[in-house]
Coordinates of C-alpha atoms and ligand atoms in Angstrom, one line a residue:
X1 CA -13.1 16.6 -8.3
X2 CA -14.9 13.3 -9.2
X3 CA -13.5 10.9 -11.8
X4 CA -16.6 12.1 -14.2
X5 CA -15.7 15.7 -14.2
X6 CA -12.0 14.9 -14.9
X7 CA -13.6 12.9 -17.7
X8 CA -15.7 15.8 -19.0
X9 CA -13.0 18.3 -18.7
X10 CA -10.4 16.4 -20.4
X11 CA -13.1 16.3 -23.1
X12 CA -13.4 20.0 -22.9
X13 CA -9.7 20.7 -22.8
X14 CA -7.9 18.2 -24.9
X15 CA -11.0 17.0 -27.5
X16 CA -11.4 12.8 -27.8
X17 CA -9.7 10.5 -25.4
X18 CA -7.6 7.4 -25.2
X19 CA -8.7 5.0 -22.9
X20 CA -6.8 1.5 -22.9
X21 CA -8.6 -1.2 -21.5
X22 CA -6.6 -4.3 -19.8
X23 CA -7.9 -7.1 -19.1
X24 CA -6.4 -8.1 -15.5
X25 CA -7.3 -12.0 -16.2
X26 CA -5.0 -12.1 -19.3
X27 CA -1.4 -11.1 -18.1
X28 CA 0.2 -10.9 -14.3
X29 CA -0.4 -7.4 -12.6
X30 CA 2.7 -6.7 -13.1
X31 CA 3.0 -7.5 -16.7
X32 CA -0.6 -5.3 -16.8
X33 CA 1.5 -2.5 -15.1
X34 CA 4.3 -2.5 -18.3
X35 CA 1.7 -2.5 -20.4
X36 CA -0.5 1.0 -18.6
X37 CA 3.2 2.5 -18.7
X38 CA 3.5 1.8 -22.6
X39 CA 0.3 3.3 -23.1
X40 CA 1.2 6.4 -21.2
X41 CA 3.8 7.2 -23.2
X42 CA 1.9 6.2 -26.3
X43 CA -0.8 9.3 -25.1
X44 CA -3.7 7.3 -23.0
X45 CA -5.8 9.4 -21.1
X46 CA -7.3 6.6 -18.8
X47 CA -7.1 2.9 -18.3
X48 CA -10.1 1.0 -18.3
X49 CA -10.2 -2.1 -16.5
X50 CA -12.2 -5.4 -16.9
X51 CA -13.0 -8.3 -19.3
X52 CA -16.2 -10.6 -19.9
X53 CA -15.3 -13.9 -18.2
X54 CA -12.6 -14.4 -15.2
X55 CA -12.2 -11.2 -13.1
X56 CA -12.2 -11.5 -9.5
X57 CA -11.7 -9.0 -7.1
X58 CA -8.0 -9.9 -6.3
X59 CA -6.9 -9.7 -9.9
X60 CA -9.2 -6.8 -10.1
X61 CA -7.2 -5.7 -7.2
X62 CA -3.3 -6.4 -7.9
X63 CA -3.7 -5.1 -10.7
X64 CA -5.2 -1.8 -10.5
X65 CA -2.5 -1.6 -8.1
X66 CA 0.2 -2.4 -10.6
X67 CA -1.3 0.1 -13.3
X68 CA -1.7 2.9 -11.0
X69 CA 1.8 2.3 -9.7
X70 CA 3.5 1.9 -12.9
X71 CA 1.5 4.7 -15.2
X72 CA -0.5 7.1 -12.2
X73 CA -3.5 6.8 -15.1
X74 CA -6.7 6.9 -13.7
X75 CA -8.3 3.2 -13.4
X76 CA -11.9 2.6 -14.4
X77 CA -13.1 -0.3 -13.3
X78 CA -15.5 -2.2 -16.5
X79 CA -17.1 -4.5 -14.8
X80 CA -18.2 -8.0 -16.7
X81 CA -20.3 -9.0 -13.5
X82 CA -21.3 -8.3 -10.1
X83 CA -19.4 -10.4 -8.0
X84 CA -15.8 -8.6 -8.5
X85 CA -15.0 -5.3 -7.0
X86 CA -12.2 -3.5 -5.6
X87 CA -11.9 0.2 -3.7
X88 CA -8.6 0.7 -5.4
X89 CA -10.3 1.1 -8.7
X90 CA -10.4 5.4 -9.0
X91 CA -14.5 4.9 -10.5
X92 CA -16.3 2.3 -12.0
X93 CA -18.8 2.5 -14.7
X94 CA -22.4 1.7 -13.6
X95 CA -23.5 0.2 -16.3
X96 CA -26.8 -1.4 -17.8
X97 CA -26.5 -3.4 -21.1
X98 CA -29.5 -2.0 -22.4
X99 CA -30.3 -4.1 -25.4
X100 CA -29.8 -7.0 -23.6
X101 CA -32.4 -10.0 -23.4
X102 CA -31.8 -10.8 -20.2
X103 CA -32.7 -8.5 -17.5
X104 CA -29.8 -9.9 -15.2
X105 CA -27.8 -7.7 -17.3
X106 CA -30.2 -4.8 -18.0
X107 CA -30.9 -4.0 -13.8
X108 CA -30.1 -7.6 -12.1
X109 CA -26.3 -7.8 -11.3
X110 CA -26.4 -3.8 -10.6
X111 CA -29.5 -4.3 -7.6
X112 CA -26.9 -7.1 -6.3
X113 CA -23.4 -5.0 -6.4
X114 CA -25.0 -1.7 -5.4
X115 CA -24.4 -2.5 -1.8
X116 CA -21.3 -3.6 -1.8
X117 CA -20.3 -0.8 -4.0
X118 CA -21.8 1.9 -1.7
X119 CA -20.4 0.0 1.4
X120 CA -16.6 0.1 -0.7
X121 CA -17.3 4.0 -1.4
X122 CA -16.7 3.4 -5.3
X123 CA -17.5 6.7 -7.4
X124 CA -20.0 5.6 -9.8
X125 CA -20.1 7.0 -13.6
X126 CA -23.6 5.8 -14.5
X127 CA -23.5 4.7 -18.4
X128 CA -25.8 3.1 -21.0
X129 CA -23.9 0.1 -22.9
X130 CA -25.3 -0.7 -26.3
X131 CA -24.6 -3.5 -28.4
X132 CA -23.8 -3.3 -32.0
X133 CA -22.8 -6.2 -34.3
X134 CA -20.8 -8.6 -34.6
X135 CA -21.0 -8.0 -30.4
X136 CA -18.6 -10.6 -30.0
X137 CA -18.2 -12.3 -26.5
X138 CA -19.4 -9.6 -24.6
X139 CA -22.5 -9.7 -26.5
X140 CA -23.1 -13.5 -26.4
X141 CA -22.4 -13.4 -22.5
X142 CA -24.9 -10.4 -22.3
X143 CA -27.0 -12.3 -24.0
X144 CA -27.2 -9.3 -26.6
X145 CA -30.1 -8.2 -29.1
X146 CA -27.0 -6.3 -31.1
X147 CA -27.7 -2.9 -33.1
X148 CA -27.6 -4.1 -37.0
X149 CA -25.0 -1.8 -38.9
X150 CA -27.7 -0.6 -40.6
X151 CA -30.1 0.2 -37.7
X152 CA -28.9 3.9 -37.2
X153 CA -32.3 5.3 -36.0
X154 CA -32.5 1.5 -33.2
X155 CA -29.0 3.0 -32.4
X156 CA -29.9 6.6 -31.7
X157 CA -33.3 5.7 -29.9
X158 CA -31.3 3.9 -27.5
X159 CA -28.5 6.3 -26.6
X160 CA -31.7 9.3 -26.2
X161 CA -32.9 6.5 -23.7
X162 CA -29.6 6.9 -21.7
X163 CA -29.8 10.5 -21.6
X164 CA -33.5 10.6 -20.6
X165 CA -32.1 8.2 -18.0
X166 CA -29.6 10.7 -16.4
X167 CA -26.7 8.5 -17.7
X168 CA -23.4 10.3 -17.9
X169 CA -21.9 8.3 -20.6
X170 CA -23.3 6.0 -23.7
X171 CA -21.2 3.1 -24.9
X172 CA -21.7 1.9 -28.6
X173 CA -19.6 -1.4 -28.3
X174 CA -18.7 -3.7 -31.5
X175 CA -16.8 -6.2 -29.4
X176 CA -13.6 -6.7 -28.4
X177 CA -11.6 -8.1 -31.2
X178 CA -14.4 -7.0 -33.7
X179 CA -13.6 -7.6 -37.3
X180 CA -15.3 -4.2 -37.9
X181 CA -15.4 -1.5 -35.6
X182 CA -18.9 0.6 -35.5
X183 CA -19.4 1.9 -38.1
X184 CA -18.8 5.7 -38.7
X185 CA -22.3 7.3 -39.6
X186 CA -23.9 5.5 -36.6
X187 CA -21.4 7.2 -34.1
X188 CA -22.4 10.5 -35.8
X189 CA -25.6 9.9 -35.9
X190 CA -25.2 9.3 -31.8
X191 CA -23.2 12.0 -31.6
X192 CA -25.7 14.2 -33.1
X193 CA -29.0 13.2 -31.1
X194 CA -27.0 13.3 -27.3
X195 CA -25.0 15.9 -25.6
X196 CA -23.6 13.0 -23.1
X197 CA -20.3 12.0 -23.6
X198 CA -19.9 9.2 -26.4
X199 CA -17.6 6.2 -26.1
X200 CA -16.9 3.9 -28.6
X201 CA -15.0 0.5 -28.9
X202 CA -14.8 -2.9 -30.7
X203 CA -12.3 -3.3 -33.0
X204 CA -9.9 -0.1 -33.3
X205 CA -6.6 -2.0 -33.9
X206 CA -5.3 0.6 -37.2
X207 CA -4.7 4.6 -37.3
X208 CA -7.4 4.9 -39.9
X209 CA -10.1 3.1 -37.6
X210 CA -9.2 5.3 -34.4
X211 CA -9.7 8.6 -36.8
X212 CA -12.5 7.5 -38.3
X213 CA -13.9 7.1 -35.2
X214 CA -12.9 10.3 -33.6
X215 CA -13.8 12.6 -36.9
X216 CA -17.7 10.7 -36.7
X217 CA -17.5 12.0 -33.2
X218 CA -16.5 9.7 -30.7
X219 CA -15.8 11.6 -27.1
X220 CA -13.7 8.5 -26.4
X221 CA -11.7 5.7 -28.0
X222 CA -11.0 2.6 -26.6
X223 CA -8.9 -0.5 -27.6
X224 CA -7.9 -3.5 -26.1
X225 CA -7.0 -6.0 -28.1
X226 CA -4.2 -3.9 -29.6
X227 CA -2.5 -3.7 -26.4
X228 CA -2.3 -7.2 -26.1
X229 CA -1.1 -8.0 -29.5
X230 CA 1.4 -5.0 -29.6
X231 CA 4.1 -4.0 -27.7
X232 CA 5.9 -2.1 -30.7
X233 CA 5.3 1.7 -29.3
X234 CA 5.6 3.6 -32.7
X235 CA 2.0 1.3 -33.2
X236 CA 0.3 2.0 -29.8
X237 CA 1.4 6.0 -30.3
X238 CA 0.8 5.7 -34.0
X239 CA -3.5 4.4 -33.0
X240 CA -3.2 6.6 -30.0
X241 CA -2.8 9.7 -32.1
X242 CA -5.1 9.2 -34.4
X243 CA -7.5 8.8 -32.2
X244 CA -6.9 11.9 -30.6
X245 CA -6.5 13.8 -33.0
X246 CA -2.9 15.1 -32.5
X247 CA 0.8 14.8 -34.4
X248 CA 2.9 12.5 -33.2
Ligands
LIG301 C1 -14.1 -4.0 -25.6 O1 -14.5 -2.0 -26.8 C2 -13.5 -2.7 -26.1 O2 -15.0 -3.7 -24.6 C3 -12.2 -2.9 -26.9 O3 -12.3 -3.7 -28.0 O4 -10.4 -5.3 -27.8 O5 -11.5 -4.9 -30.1 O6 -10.1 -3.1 -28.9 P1 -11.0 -4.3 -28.7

């Protein structure tokens, strides 16, 4: 079974998933590995791995290793740019920033890694990455036209575009360390116009974002900065279940 058909059956079985997403420049592997085991007992479905500026394949590497050692959670590789890859990751999400000014990011660094990733026998989870405000770093290296809060219909005409595409997944992204997650009728409007799995992130640090999220509809949750500022486990369960949907 593929990575993508866990994902969709996970979906189908246990409703929205937690996916935590480590960042393998920001902490040792095996710091990274303590961190994918916390999260396993907090509920996490799936780590995501990646960050905008400073991956390289051996970080990428060590510690995908580490998390997969320490957690067995399946490791999705995020990638910020072409040049870092690793065969240990379980999938990585072929991804096209879509709103993006800069076609480097759009189709560029994909025509570049798709070699190397077919040569390394990565599965690939092909997925539409959308911008919304603030956007944050992510955005600004992207070089981002962001989704305004209030530019539901600019939202929804984009993530149609990913289905029409074939894409199995759409991102809507706020940002990592967002002060406002996106916002709640945009991910049901989404939700409502595509029958792909949705992901959301940007933001999520409390219970009553992560919910909010999942009752708009949200197929998946993510957060990362949480991880990294809390190591308290009631917390990481406390966000965790909310965003699933399930009593602690
Ligand atoms: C970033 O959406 C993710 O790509 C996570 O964001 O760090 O704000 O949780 P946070």
């Amino acid at each position: 079974m593929t990575v993508m058909d866990n994902i969709r059956e996970m979906i189908a079985s246990r409703g929205t998933l937690h996916m935590a997403l480590i960042d393998p420049d920001k902490q040792p592997p095996e710091e990274a590995g303590r961190i994918a085991e916390r999260m396993l007992a907090a509920g996490s479905d799936a780590v995501l791995i990646g960050g905008s500026t400073g991956v390289t394949s051996e970080n990428l590497a060590a510690t995908t290793r580490a998390i997969k050692d320490a957690s067995g959670l399946p490791v999705i590789h995020f990638p910020g740019n072409a040049e870092a890859l690793s065969p240990e990751v379980d999938a990585l999400l072929f991804m096209s920033m879509l709103n993006s000014t800069d076609l480097k990011w759009v189709i560029g660094a994909q025509v570049f890694a798709a070699p190397y990733i077919r040569k390394l026998g990565i599965e690939t989870i092909p997925m539409g990455y959308i911008i919304v405000e603030p956007g944050m770093k992510v955005g600004e290296v992207g070089k981002a036209d962001p989704i305004r809060r209030d530019q539901i219909d600019r939202a929804v005409a984009y993530a149609l575009a990913c289905e029409m595409y074939g894409m199995s997944i759409v991102y809507l992204e706020a940002g990592s360390g967002a002060d406002r997650p996106v916002p709640p009728e945009m991910i049901s409007a989404v939700k409502k116009a595509v029958s792909i799995p949705l992901i959301v992130g940007g933001g999520i640090r409390t219970p009553e974002a992560a919910a909010a999220a999942r009752e708009a509809g949200a197929d998946i949750i993510v957060t990362g900065t949480l991880l990294e500022q809390c190591s308290e486990g009631s917390v990481l369960k406390a966000v965790v279940s909310a965003a699933k949907g399930v009593s602690q």
